[in-house]
Structures are given as C-alpha cells and as structure tokens.
Rosetta silent file (secondary structure, phi, psi, omega in degrees, C-alpha in Angstrom):
SEQUENCE: MAAAAEPPRDSLREELVITPLPSGDVAAMFQFRTRWDSELQREGVSHYRLFPKALGQLISKYSLRELHLSFTQGFWRTRYWGPPYLQAPSGAELWVWFQDTVTDVDKSWKELSNVLSGIFCASLNFIDSTNTVTPTASFKPLGLANDTDHYFLRYAVLPREVVRPETGAPCQAGLSVLLKADRLFHTSYHSQAVHIRPVCRNARCTSISWELRQTLTVVFDAFITGQGRKDWSLFRMFSRTLTEPCPLASESRVYVDVTSYNQVSREPQDVLSAPGLGWKGAQRWVHKHFVDNSNPVVISWGPRQEG
SCORE:     score description
SCORE:     0.000 S_00000001
   1 L     0.000  124.364 -167.870   66.998  -73.266  152.551 S_00000001
   2 L   -79.077  143.783  175.662   65.972  -73.025  148.757 S_00000001
   3 L   -77.536  155.938 -170.119   67.315  -69.948  146.968 S_00000001
   4 L   -82.317  154.442 -175.919   64.870  -67.467  145.926 S_00000001
   5 L   -61.360  129.978  175.625   63.672  -67.728  142.314 S_00000001
   6 L   -58.881  119.179 -172.951   65.546  -65.628  139.718 S_00000001
   7 L   -57.191  151.096  170.045   63.539  -62.735  138.394 S_00000001
   8 L   -55.563  143.435  173.649   62.588  -62.876  134.570 S_00000001
   9 L   -74.237  145.071  170.681   65.247  -61.270  132.453 S_00000001
  10 E  -139.241  159.163  169.102   64.052  -58.121  130.492 S_00000001
  11 E  -141.283  164.780  177.857   65.628  -55.821  127.972 S_00000001
  12 E  -133.637  131.739  166.652   65.000  -52.455  126.265 S_00000001
  13 E  -117.682  131.233 -175.006   65.803  -51.161  122.927 S_00000001
  14 E  -126.104  160.050 -163.544   64.982  -47.720  121.675 S_00000001
  15 E  -161.609  144.795  173.278   65.247  -46.460  117.947 S_00000001
  16 E  -138.783  123.716 -178.208   64.471  -43.329  116.173 S_00000001
  17 E  -111.003  131.103  176.666   63.979  -43.229  112.420 S_00000001
  18 E  -113.384  112.532 -175.339   63.949  -39.868  110.577 S_00000001
  19 E  -120.048  127.305  175.032   62.790  -39.795  107.077 S_00000001
  20 E   -83.500  131.218 -174.701   62.769  -36.678  104.869 S_00000001
  21 L   -89.676  172.048  175.431   59.414  -37.249  102.724 S_00000001
  22 L   -69.353  -11.256 -161.304   59.075  -36.351   98.999 S_00000001
  23 L   -95.496  -19.041 -174.277   56.757  -33.562   99.898 S_00000001
  24 L   102.001   -4.786  172.190   59.763  -31.813  101.930 S_00000001
  25 L   -74.449  164.060  178.069   58.026  -32.669  105.264 S_00000001
  26 E  -128.916  130.675 -179.650   59.967  -34.835  107.705 S_00000001
  27 E   -95.809  141.812  173.431   58.691  -37.844  109.500 S_00000001
  28 E  -127.847  122.227  171.394   59.947  -39.113  112.891 S_00000001
  29 E  -122.869  123.501  176.984   59.191  -42.547  114.347 S_00000001
  30 E   -88.310  142.438  178.712   60.041  -43.454  117.748 S_00000001
  31 E  -146.075  118.341  178.575   60.136  -47.174  118.722 S_00000001
  32 E  -117.038  102.884 -163.903   60.737  -48.377  122.309 S_00000001
  33 E  -115.313  116.394  171.138   60.773  -52.201  122.392 S_00000001
  34 E  -105.607  130.184 -168.895   60.857  -54.064  125.718 S_00000001
  35 E  -123.117  120.042  176.963   61.394  -57.942  125.678 S_00000001
  36 E  -122.077  116.159 -179.417   60.481  -59.808  129.042 S_00000001
  37 L   -77.253   74.059  174.145   61.532  -63.485  129.221 S_00000001
  38 L  -140.368  154.289  164.017   58.513  -64.620  131.309 S_00000001
  39 L  -116.789   98.182 -154.822   55.540  -66.603  130.793 S_00000001
  40 L   -68.183  -24.004 -171.154   53.251  -64.478  132.479 S_00000001
  41 L   -89.154   -7.330  174.250   50.124  -66.721  132.386 S_00000001
  42 L  -111.418  -24.297 -175.025   52.147  -69.729  133.870 S_00000001
  43 L  -102.759  149.940 -178.917   54.446  -67.991  136.275 S_00000001
  44 L   -98.395  110.218 -174.113   53.379  -66.120  139.322 S_00000001
  45 L  -102.971  133.374  168.265   55.308  -62.569  138.582 S_00000001
  46 L  -124.478  -19.400 -179.031   55.460  -60.212  141.294 S_00000001
  47 L  -102.868  125.531  172.750   58.626  -58.299  140.369 S_00000001
  48 L  -116.211  136.517  163.000   58.422  -55.750  137.391 S_00000001
  49 L  -123.257  -62.217 -172.923   61.352  -53.649  136.060 S_00000001
  50 L  -109.402  -26.722 -178.515   61.125  -52.597  132.774 S_00000001
  51 L   -74.178  120.088  178.153   57.956  -54.257  131.477 S_00000001
  52 L   -40.469  123.271 -179.313   54.798  -52.066  132.701 S_00000001
  53 H   -63.130  -46.649 -172.365   53.199  -53.719  135.734 S_00000001
  54 H   -54.005  -50.681 -173.145   49.684  -52.564  134.781 S_00000001
  55 H   -64.252  -36.057  168.355   50.083  -54.132  131.437 S_00000001
  56 H   -52.309  -46.734  178.859   51.727  -57.226  132.719 S_00000001
  57 H   -66.900  -45.657  165.422   48.769  -57.881  134.959 S_00000001
  58 H   -41.000  -54.789 -178.329   46.296  -57.232  132.133 S_00000001
  59 H   -61.376  -40.520  173.083   47.793  -60.121  130.314 S_00000001
  60 H   -78.719  -33.967  176.530   47.466  -62.579  132.954 S_00000001
  61 H   -57.717  -46.656 -173.086   44.230  -61.386  134.269 S_00000001
  62 H  -101.053    0.601  174.103   42.326  -61.384  130.906 S_00000001
  63 L    60.569   63.546 -168.073   44.221  -64.203  129.276 S_00000001
  64 E  -109.085  140.377  177.694   45.342  -62.120  126.432 S_00000001
  65 E   -85.293  -48.527  168.036   47.212  -63.406  123.573 S_00000001
  66 E  -152.459  145.131  174.293   48.002  -59.916  121.837 S_00000001
  67 E  -127.459  135.092  177.673   46.906  -56.394  122.344 S_00000001
  68 E  -130.241  112.717  177.973   47.103  -53.460  119.876 S_00000001
  69 E  -141.150  138.877 -170.950   46.137  -50.094  120.681 S_00000001
  70 E  -137.509  146.191  165.015   46.608  -46.679  118.853 S_00000001
  71 E  -133.839  117.252 -165.326   45.766  -43.139  119.007 S_00000001
  72 E  -127.669  144.524  179.434   46.034  -40.970  115.948 S_00000001
  73 E  -129.509  114.368 -175.136   45.457  -37.463  115.108 S_00000001
  74 L   104.084 -172.186 -179.235   45.288  -36.542  111.367 S_00000001
  75 L  -129.067  141.605 -176.926   45.459  -38.654  108.230 S_00000001
  76 L   -78.661  118.021 -179.098   48.519  -40.238  106.751 S_00000001
  77 L   -89.128  101.006  174.690   48.792  -38.521  103.071 S_00000001
  78 H   -72.482  -30.820 -177.630   50.118  -41.441  101.170 S_00000001
  79 H   -59.433  -27.001 -169.076   50.015  -39.645   97.796 S_00000001
  80 H  -112.264  -29.348 -170.206   52.646  -37.111   99.249 S_00000001
  81 H  -109.203   -3.154 -170.592   54.476  -38.997  102.024 S_00000001
  82 L    74.015 -178.146 -171.186   54.633  -42.447  100.547 S_00000001
  83 L   -62.804  138.819  178.919   53.523  -45.744  102.424 S_00000001
  84 L   -67.172  149.556  173.259   53.171  -45.311  106.367 S_00000001
  85 L   -61.459  -51.739 -175.951   55.486  -46.946  108.803 S_00000001
  86 L  -133.474  132.140 -179.566   52.397  -48.417  110.593 S_00000001
  87 L   -75.957  134.693 -175.346   48.888  -48.359  109.547 S_00000001
  88 L  -162.000  130.048  172.192   46.354  -46.562  112.042 S_00000001
  89 L   -75.641  179.102  176.205   43.023  -45.006  111.461 S_00000001
  90 L   -82.030  143.284 -165.086   42.228  -41.690  112.946 S_00000001
  91 E    96.504 -157.915  175.654   41.010  -41.845  116.477 S_00000001
  92 E  -106.253  141.657  173.001   41.480  -44.605  118.847 S_00000001
  93 E  -135.028  133.013 -175.530   41.823  -48.248  117.589 S_00000001
  94 E  -133.604  121.529  168.715   41.801  -51.271  119.687 S_00000001
  95 E  -132.365  146.346 -163.000   42.210  -54.971  118.754 S_00000001
  96 E  -144.510  141.544  176.361   42.896  -57.792  121.047 S_00000001
  97 E  -116.993  126.621  174.040   43.264  -61.434  120.490 S_00000001
  98 E   -90.457  140.401  176.188   42.255  -63.813  123.560 S_00000001
  99 L   -60.090  153.413 -170.426   43.583  -67.072  124.593 S_00000001
 100 L   -76.456    7.156  169.151   41.336  -69.968  123.602 S_00000001
 101 L   -95.346   -4.944  173.833   40.637  -70.591  127.267 S_00000001
 102 L   -70.713  136.752 -178.239   38.445  -67.574  127.805 S_00000001
 103 L   -92.954  -27.564  177.895   34.922  -68.671  127.974 S_00000001
 104 L  -123.983   80.861 -174.141   33.173  -65.299  127.752 S_00000001
 105 H   -60.468  -39.017 -174.860   35.147  -63.240  125.172 S_00000001
 106 H   -70.865  -35.429 -179.593   32.475  -60.449  125.109 S_00000001
 107 H   -69.974  -49.857 -178.298   32.611  -59.955  128.913 S_00000001
 108 H   -61.761  -43.465 -170.734   36.493  -60.003  129.093 S_00000001
 109 H   -59.381  -43.060 -169.149   36.573  -57.502  125.995 S_00000001
 110 H   -75.632  -40.034 -179.621   34.156  -55.174  127.735 S_00000001
 111 H   -76.000  -16.849  174.033   36.100  -55.298  131.223 S_00000001
 112 H   -75.657  -39.690 -177.136   39.391  -54.881  129.408 S_00000001
 113 H   -71.345  -37.107  171.173   38.485  -51.842  127.605 S_00000001
 114 H   -52.145  -48.432 -179.935   37.205  -50.341  130.758 S_00000001
 115 H   -67.675  -41.921  169.046   40.599  -50.945  132.393 S_00000001
 116 H   -61.564  -26.726  176.064   42.435  -49.713  129.538 S_00000001
 117 H   -65.992  -46.217 -179.232   40.305  -46.418  129.707 S_00000001
 118 H   -66.826  -46.733 -163.400   41.758  -45.844  133.227 S_00000001
 119 H   -82.667  -23.037 -175.297   45.264  -46.588  132.316 S_00000001
 120 L  -117.019   14.842  174.838   45.612  -44.556  129.135 S_00000001
 121 L    37.258   61.258 -167.561   43.089  -41.747  130.372 S_00000001
 122 L  -129.575  177.839  178.920   41.165  -42.410  127.295 S_00000001
 123 L  -107.631   33.622  171.965   37.375  -42.963  126.489 S_00000001
 124 H   -62.366   -8.419  172.710   37.766  -46.611  125.645 S_00000001
 125 H   -66.117  -15.134 -178.408   34.807  -47.302  128.149 S_00000001
 126 H   -92.252   14.556  178.299   32.528  -46.277  125.319 S_00000001
 127 L   -89.402  137.825 -173.843   33.439  -49.347  123.384 S_00000001
 128 L  -162.406 -172.724 -168.510   30.388  -51.757  123.457 S_00000001
 129 H   -67.002  -23.426  176.397   28.565  -54.114  121.200 S_00000001
 130 H   -64.542  -28.614 -177.767   27.567  -51.339  118.859 S_00000001
 131 H  -124.857   26.022 -172.664   31.094  -50.460  117.759 S_00000001
 132 E  -115.377  138.779  165.981   32.877  -54.008  118.384 S_00000001
 133 E  -126.335  165.796  171.908   33.227  -56.313  115.362 S_00000001
 134 L  -123.608   86.821 -170.129   34.896  -59.794  114.993 S_00000001
 135 L   -54.869  142.707  171.638   36.774  -59.702  111.803 S_00000001
 136 L   -95.964  -23.358 -167.293   36.946  -63.085  109.956 S_00000001
 137 L  -141.837  -20.207 -170.847   39.538  -62.827  107.271 S_00000001
 138 L   -96.896    4.779 -178.990   41.447  -59.340  107.599 S_00000001
 139 L  -131.066  120.333 -179.915   43.214  -59.944  110.766 S_00000001
 140 L  -124.328  155.256  173.814   45.938  -62.569  111.625 S_00000001
 141 L   -52.517  145.345 -177.895   47.998  -62.663  114.877 S_00000001
 142 L  -110.505    2.206  167.484   51.455  -60.883  114.710 S_00000001
 143 L  -119.601 -158.825 -169.831   52.991  -63.009  117.321 S_00000001
 144 L   -71.118  139.221  178.234   53.126  -66.690  118.063 S_00000001
 145 L  -160.106  123.407  174.692   49.877  -68.456  117.292 S_00000001
 146 L   -82.362  -15.400  178.080   48.815  -72.129  117.019 S_00000001
 147 L  -165.664  165.270 -176.739   45.539  -71.286  115.325 S_00000001
 148 L  -120.988   54.922 -179.537   43.565  -68.200  114.022 S_00000001
 149 L   -82.800  114.975  177.869   40.169  -68.877  115.457 S_00000001
 150 H   -67.671  -14.108  162.091   38.541  -65.363  115.133 S_00000001
 151 H   -40.737  -36.452 -170.473   36.143  -66.084  117.646 S_00000001
 152 H   -97.403   11.936  175.588   38.648  -64.933  120.152 S_00000001
 153 E  -103.803  142.526  172.794   39.301  -61.520  118.240 S_00000001
 154 E  -140.760  143.203 -160.883   37.571  -58.364  118.939 S_00000001
 155 E  -134.655  140.750  169.095   38.151  -55.077  116.927 S_00000001
 156 E  -157.802  143.211  169.163   36.805  -51.496  117.776 S_00000001
 157 E  -124.331  140.964 -174.604   37.374  -47.903  116.680 S_00000001
 158 E  -123.979   85.371  178.211   36.457  -44.663  118.281 S_00000001
 159 L   -57.405  -20.409 -178.728   37.089  -41.981  115.489 S_00000001
 160 L   -89.443   -6.666 -171.732   36.457  -38.992  117.738 S_00000001
 161 L   -80.554  142.835 -178.745   38.859  -39.818  120.408 S_00000001
 162 L   -84.429  155.785  175.610   41.740  -37.230  120.790 S_00000001
 163 L   -77.053  125.274  169.959   45.381  -37.918  121.328 S_00000001
 164 L   -86.355  147.428 -174.729   46.618  -37.571  124.889 S_00000001
 165 L   -69.049  -15.945  176.948   49.820  -36.041  125.685 S_00000001
 166 L   -57.537  116.363  169.120   51.047  -39.056  127.736 S_00000001
 167 L   -98.116   -3.321 -179.827   53.771  -40.918  125.979 S_00000001
 168 L    54.777   35.057 -169.965   54.499  -43.539  128.438 S_00000001
 169 L   -76.391  135.491 -167.614   58.260  -43.560  127.609 S_00000001
 170 L   -88.388   15.457  173.771   60.035  -46.065  129.779 S_00000001
 171 L  -158.652  164.219 -172.088   63.018  -43.737  130.649 S_00000001
 172 L  -106.172   -2.351  171.376   63.634  -39.974  131.143 S_00000001
 173 L  -117.647 -169.200 -174.149   67.059  -39.975  129.141 S_00000001
 174 H    63.101 -141.921 -169.901   68.088  -41.124  125.645 S_00000001
 175 H   -67.126  -21.901 -178.318   65.446  -40.693  123.000 S_00000001
 176 H   -63.500  -22.403 -172.684   62.652  -39.997  125.606 S_00000001
 177 H   -66.939  -34.104 -167.432   64.288  -36.456  126.089 S_00000001
 178 H   -81.511  -12.299 -178.772   62.950  -35.574  122.591 S_00000001
 179 H   -78.457    1.333 -176.056   59.471  -36.601  123.490 S_00000001
 180 H   -96.408    0.920  172.927   59.111  -33.499  125.825 S_00000001
 181 L   -70.600  129.127 -177.980   59.010  -31.203  122.931 S_00000001
 182 H   -55.853  -32.332 -166.407   55.655  -29.175  122.747 S_00000001
 183 H   -68.965   -9.169 -171.526   56.019  -29.164  118.937 S_00000001
 184 H   -75.579  -24.735 -165.317   55.176  -33.032  118.859 S_00000001
 185 H  -114.078   17.060  174.826   51.437  -32.176  119.495 S_00000001
 186 L  -144.220   57.995 -177.224   51.038  -29.452  116.785 S_00000001
 187 L  -113.633  175.123  170.915   52.507  -31.578  113.818 S_00000001
 188 L   -64.879  -35.421 -173.893   50.510  -32.607  110.624 S_00000001
 189 E  -145.309  127.050  179.697   50.406  -36.277  111.826 S_00000001
 190 E  -138.520  111.804  171.767   50.490  -37.738  115.311 S_00000001
 191 E  -129.915  121.654 -172.939   50.078  -41.420  116.035 S_00000001
 192 E  -123.808  145.682 -176.393   51.070  -43.172  119.218 S_00000001
 193 E  -154.214  147.247  165.990   50.554  -47.117  119.793 S_00000001
 194 E  -104.189  138.462  170.626   51.132  -49.997  122.041 S_00000001
 195 E  -147.399  125.296 -172.173   51.530  -53.375  120.841 S_00000001
 196 E  -124.255  126.667  177.582   52.095  -56.428  123.059 S_00000001
 197 E  -151.749  156.651  173.333   52.610  -60.086  121.550 S_00000001
 198 E   -89.901  149.020 -179.895   54.360  -63.201  122.559 S_00000001
 199 E  -141.246  175.421 -171.791   57.438  -64.143  120.540 S_00000001
 200 E   -78.239  126.583  178.631   59.999  -66.995  120.617 S_00000001
 201 L   -73.788  -27.543 -176.576   62.699  -66.923  123.325 S_00000001
 202 L  -143.612  176.079 -173.832   65.128  -69.206  121.357 S_00000001
 203 L   -62.019  -32.533  173.456   65.549  -70.649  117.948 S_00000001
 204 L   -93.412   16.351 -178.599   63.537  -73.832  118.815 S_00000001
 205 L    42.453   38.290 -179.089   60.776  -71.836  120.516 S_00000001
 206 L   -77.533  -20.882  168.352   60.675  -73.918  123.379 S_00000001
 207 L  -145.894  163.094 -168.462   59.555  -71.005  125.660 S_00000001
 208 E  -108.128  141.227  177.884   58.142  -67.817  125.055 S_00000001
 209 E  -109.516  154.227  178.060   59.004  -64.094  125.778 S_00000001
 210 E  -101.367  133.349 -178.340   56.551  -61.065  125.920 S_00000001
 211 E  -117.690  147.449 -174.260   57.507  -58.042  123.632 S_00000001
 212 E  -125.281  107.444 -174.761   56.185  -54.651  124.249 S_00000001
 213 E  -120.134  125.922  174.079   56.446  -52.153  121.416 S_00000001
 214 E  -121.838  116.433 -168.640   55.630  -48.642  122.145 S_00000001
 215 E  -114.574  154.228  170.614   55.710  -46.279  119.089 S_00000001
 216 E  -144.093  137.386 -171.122   55.142  -42.754  118.258 S_00000001
 217 E  -135.717  113.445  178.708   54.986  -41.418  114.580 S_00000001
 218 E  -128.516  156.413  176.829   54.854  -37.738  113.779 S_00000001
 219 E  -136.463  126.542 -170.103   55.288  -35.581  110.581 S_00000001
 220 E  -103.637  150.369 -179.050   56.645  -32.252  110.837 S_00000001
 221 L   -69.835  152.036 -178.700   55.931  -29.483  108.069 S_00000001
 222 L   -43.050  131.026  172.082   58.626  -28.754  105.735 S_00000001
 223 L  -100.976  117.997 -175.773   61.515  -26.515  107.283 S_00000001
 224 E  -105.502  126.328  175.791   62.226  -23.620  104.733 S_00000001
 225 L   -75.702 -178.642  173.362   65.312  -21.449  105.207 S_00000001
 226 L   -74.733  -23.390  171.290   65.475  -17.842  104.302 S_00000001
 227 L   -76.587   -5.913 -170.419   67.232  -19.061  101.052 S_00000001
 228 L    87.900    2.173 -172.111   64.266  -21.090  100.099 S_00000001
 229 L   -89.782  158.448  169.241   66.089  -24.650  100.845 S_00000001
 230 E  -100.878  103.424 -176.658   64.267  -27.248  102.706 S_00000001
 231 L  -122.531  151.760  170.312   66.646  -27.962  105.581 S_00000001
 232 E  -142.279  162.093  171.174   66.036  -29.760  108.808 S_00000001
 233 E  -149.678  171.107  174.754   67.896  -30.721  111.974 S_00000001
 234 H   -64.581  -40.219 -172.331   67.128  -32.505  115.309 S_00000001
 235 H   -76.401  -30.761  175.050   67.255  -29.302  117.186 S_00000001
 236 H   -52.623  -59.852 -173.562   64.644  -27.715  114.654 S_00000001
 237 H   -66.773  -41.609 -173.224   62.296  -30.438  115.171 S_00000001
 238 H  -111.395  -16.425 -172.963   62.572  -31.067  118.948 S_00000001
 239 L    67.181   16.487  174.740   64.105  -27.917  120.275 S_00000001
 240 L  -165.069  167.677 -172.295   66.876  -30.161  121.863 S_00000001
 241 L  -116.559  178.276  158.484   69.601  -32.552  120.995 S_00000001
 242 E   -80.729  103.057 -166.549   70.700  -36.012  122.337 S_00000001
 243 L  -122.085   -3.606 -179.876   73.584  -35.862  124.895 S_00000001
 244 L  -167.382  154.016  176.297   73.242  -39.197  126.868 S_00000001
 245 L   -86.669  162.247  178.526   71.640  -42.602  126.518 S_00000001
 246 L   -75.399  127.199 -171.026   68.777  -44.203  128.505 S_00000001
 247 L   -79.840  -13.685 -177.804   70.780  -46.233  131.238 S_00000001
 248 L   -92.291  -21.274 -170.083   68.116  -48.936  131.193 S_00000001
 249 L   -83.043  132.495  173.009   68.545  -49.445  127.267 S_00000001
 250 L   -86.969   -2.365  175.940   70.819  -51.970  125.919 S_00000001
 251 E  -160.009  128.523  166.720   70.745  -49.962  122.610 S_00000001
 252 E  -115.173  115.711 -176.169   70.031  -46.419  121.621 S_00000001
 253 E  -137.293  156.800 -178.171   70.099  -45.731  117.830 S_00000001
 254 E  -123.451  121.076 -177.844   69.009  -42.999  115.446 S_00000001
 255 E  -115.865  146.076  165.498   68.553  -43.939  111.681 S_00000001
 256 E  -108.826  113.811 -176.280   68.287  -41.390  108.859 S_00000001
 257 E   -98.700  113.424  169.721   66.286  -43.057  105.890 S_00000001
 258 L  -117.227   46.432 -173.157   67.379  -41.552  102.560 S_00000001
 259 L   -74.013  -48.456 -175.390   66.174  -44.298  100.432 S_00000001
 260 L  -103.690    9.817 -173.335   63.982  -41.809   98.386 S_00000001
 261 L  -119.514   86.652  175.149   65.865  -38.448   99.129 S_00000001
 262 L   -82.722   -1.704  168.513   68.829  -38.716   96.486 S_00000001
 263 L  -113.825   69.827 -175.867   70.009  -35.288   96.914 S_00000001
 264 E  -113.216  154.143 -174.166   71.453  -35.160  100.351 S_00000001
 265 L   -71.712  -14.784  175.631   74.688  -33.548  101.825 S_00000001
 266 L  -131.456  157.604  175.445   76.143  -37.000  102.797 S_00000001
 267 L   -85.561  149.626 -176.424   76.191  -40.324  101.318 S_00000001
 268 L   -61.378  143.348  173.504   74.373  -43.244  103.090 S_00000001
 269 L   -84.251  -30.219 -165.100   76.506  -45.296  105.462 S_00000001
 270 E  -154.746  167.359  170.009   74.643  -48.620  105.429 S_00000001
 271 E  -119.883  128.600  174.903   71.736  -50.840  104.089 S_00000001
 272 E  -124.661  142.449  176.527   69.374  -51.838  106.738 S_00000001
 273 E  -115.006  119.537  173.230   66.329  -54.342  106.664 S_00000001
 274 L  -146.915   89.873 -176.626   64.333  -53.957  109.758 S_00000001
 275 H   -51.427  -38.408 -174.942   60.726  -55.085  109.598 S_00000001
 276 H   -66.842   -8.118  179.490   60.235  -54.172  113.102 S_00000001
 277 H  -101.287    8.987  173.020   60.505  -50.495  112.201 S_00000001
 278 L    96.995   12.602 -165.597   57.661  -50.556  109.914 S_00000001
 279 L   -95.270   -8.744 -176.449   59.641  -51.280  106.739 S_00000001
 280 L    53.085   45.540  159.678   58.017  -54.740  105.974 S_00000001
 281 L    84.707   -8.408 -169.497   61.283  -56.322  105.339 S_00000001
 282 L   -84.132  141.417 -177.255   62.340  -53.924  102.439 S_00000001
 283 E   -71.020  131.821  176.655   65.988  -52.774  102.497 S_00000001
 284 E  -126.956  150.189  175.410   66.497  -49.110  103.072 S_00000001
 285 E   -77.787  129.122 -174.929   69.600  -46.717  102.758 S_00000001
 286 E  -148.958  150.445  167.837   70.232  -45.098  106.298 S_00000001
 287 E  -101.197  148.758 -177.640   72.787  -43.101  108.111 S_00000001
 288 E  -120.617  134.064  164.349   73.152  -44.878  111.659 S_00000001
 289 E  -129.402  147.351 -178.275   74.036  -43.009  114.958 S_00000001
 290 E  -112.306  126.399  179.765   74.725  -44.438  118.294 S_00000001
 291 L   -86.920  115.978 -179.689   73.620  -42.491  121.287 S_00000001
 292 L  -143.084  169.712 -177.912   76.462  -42.666  123.988 S_00000001
 293 L   -74.283  -32.753  176.978   77.859  -40.229  126.641 S_00000001
 294 L   -77.423  -16.274 -171.929   80.807  -39.647  124.428 S_00000001
 295 L  -131.430   56.727 -176.594   79.069  -38.873  121.235 S_00000001
 296 L   -42.326  132.610 -174.303   76.134  -36.345  121.497 S_00000001
 297 E   -80.457  111.863  172.893   73.845  -36.882  118.416 S_00000001
 298 L  -131.513  106.016  178.083   73.369  -33.403  116.476 S_00000001
 299 L  -104.686  123.446  169.264   71.878  -34.264  113.171 S_00000001
 300 E  -127.073  167.313 -178.001   71.282  -31.796  110.498 S_00000001
 301 E  -151.210  155.811 -178.575   70.240  -32.137  106.818 S_00000001
 302 L   172.586  160.270  174.243   69.783  -30.449  103.597 S_00000001
 303 E   -31.419  143.361  167.299   70.242  -30.385   99.862 S_00000001
 304 L   -76.639  129.355 -173.719   73.749  -31.138   98.600 S_00000001
 305 L   -71.943  124.200 -176.000   75.736  -28.032   98.108 S_00000001
 306 L   -82.624  146.635 -177.583   77.088  -27.534   94.588 S_00000001
 307 L    65.309    0.000    0.000   80.633  -26.410   93.985 S_00000001
C-alpha cells in the first residue's frame, strides 16, 4: 500500500519595525511572512495549515503569478517622515500578474476582483474597464519571472475605498496581540497590504515556493510628556505588551530603527540590512528584540538624559 503524500512544508515569520520619525511621530510596520513549499498550479493541494486556503485556491483557479493588494487611509508625509516602507496610494490598490497560459486576461481579472471583494469585505467588485489599466513600463514582477509581457498585468485603484478593521493575522498570540489595539484605526496613516509571489525554494531554483507577505504600517502622533519630552513606549502605542510568541511562528522579532534618531537613551545593538522590511537593501541601525515566553518585550524610548 502506497504511503500518503507528505503535505507541503510551510513556515511563518513575524516582524515588527518601530521607527521614531524626524517629526517626533512614531511609525510601526508589522510583517507576517508565510512561505509554502508547494507548486500550487502543478500539485493537487487539499491540505492547508499556515497559507490561507482562500488565497491558495485563487492562485490555482486564476493562474496567478503575483498578487498585490493594499488598503490605505491617509497620505505618507515624505517631507516630515522620510521615505515610506512600502509605496501605496490612498484607497484600495490592486495589481496582478497572470500566468501566460491565461487566454482571456480581462475576464479573469474581473472574476478575480469580484472574489477578492468577498474575501476582504471591500468594494473591489467596482473594478471594471473604466478604472483598469495595463502599465507597459512602470511595473515589473517582484518574484520569479521568465518574461515581463505586460499583456498579463492589470492594475486598478479605488481612491475612495475605506480601510477595513480586519487584519488577517495568522495567529492570536505573538505580534498579533498588538493588532487588537483600537488606536490602530485612529492614526495619522494606516496601510495594510497583501503580497503574493513565487520565490526560489533552493539556491539553484529548481523548484518554487509561494510567499505571502501581510503587512500593516501605521504612524502614531508624537507622544509628548508633561515635561514636553517626546517619549514613546510599546504600551503607549498599543495599550498592551508582548508576553508570548506565536506558537506557529519560527521567528518573532521586534526591531527599533534608530538610524536617523541620534539622541536616544540606548546605543544601537546591531546593523541590519533587510529589503523585505521595506528598506530596499539599505543598512539600518537597530535594536533587536526576540519574543519568547521567558523574555516579555517591554520597549520604551526617549531622548538621552543628560547628567
């Protein structure tokens, strides 16, 4: 009797980057990265663990190469905050690369936007030929791609779409605990996104994995104490602290980026280059914290005290 096929391997990493901004405001960027060692369009997949089943089925049914969806409230103030982690316009933005096996891209695009509308409780069903474009030069695939035939690319923006409170976090512990804070939806800037792309599974790229990145970027107004100092803490921002990791995550990390914040109460611990966090390969000075059961993360920050 033949043994049952081993289910595809998957993994989850969660990260939070906290950046004190030049204006005195504080930015927080969550990233939940799920990697699934499965070739969905070749393998008959029925078992899902970490990768959302609804999204996995979309990849197979509509022959997707990449999917990028964001919901943003407010505008990133580059003049005061510096460059953003991830670019996103206000409202809803959707852009998709289809496989070159798709014969009717416009039909697949319309059906896909309708299905996504239901999954994310959004008005993506209003995407049609009047607000859809096929960029020919400004977009390239972010994952593996043998060609860049823009015929298989579709892009649309709904500028009036509002941000929904669903975060889609894969776990109820770890960094997801902070997502329960009501203040997240009363910030100066709020942008949540889903990015799906194929990546190499090994150095020779003989097989692929699927990567799902779920991100949330928020900017909190400056926290000013009674003495007029601009201090902040994890508890002030989220009304809670981190006490345990997500049991499904292989890594739970918190970074405090102090690259452009040269008067802090502690010296940086490490130099980090992490393009996946939106830093585009630039090296950043950071404090690094690991979330585990024996080491609750309680972070506070403020100007260096003299004397």
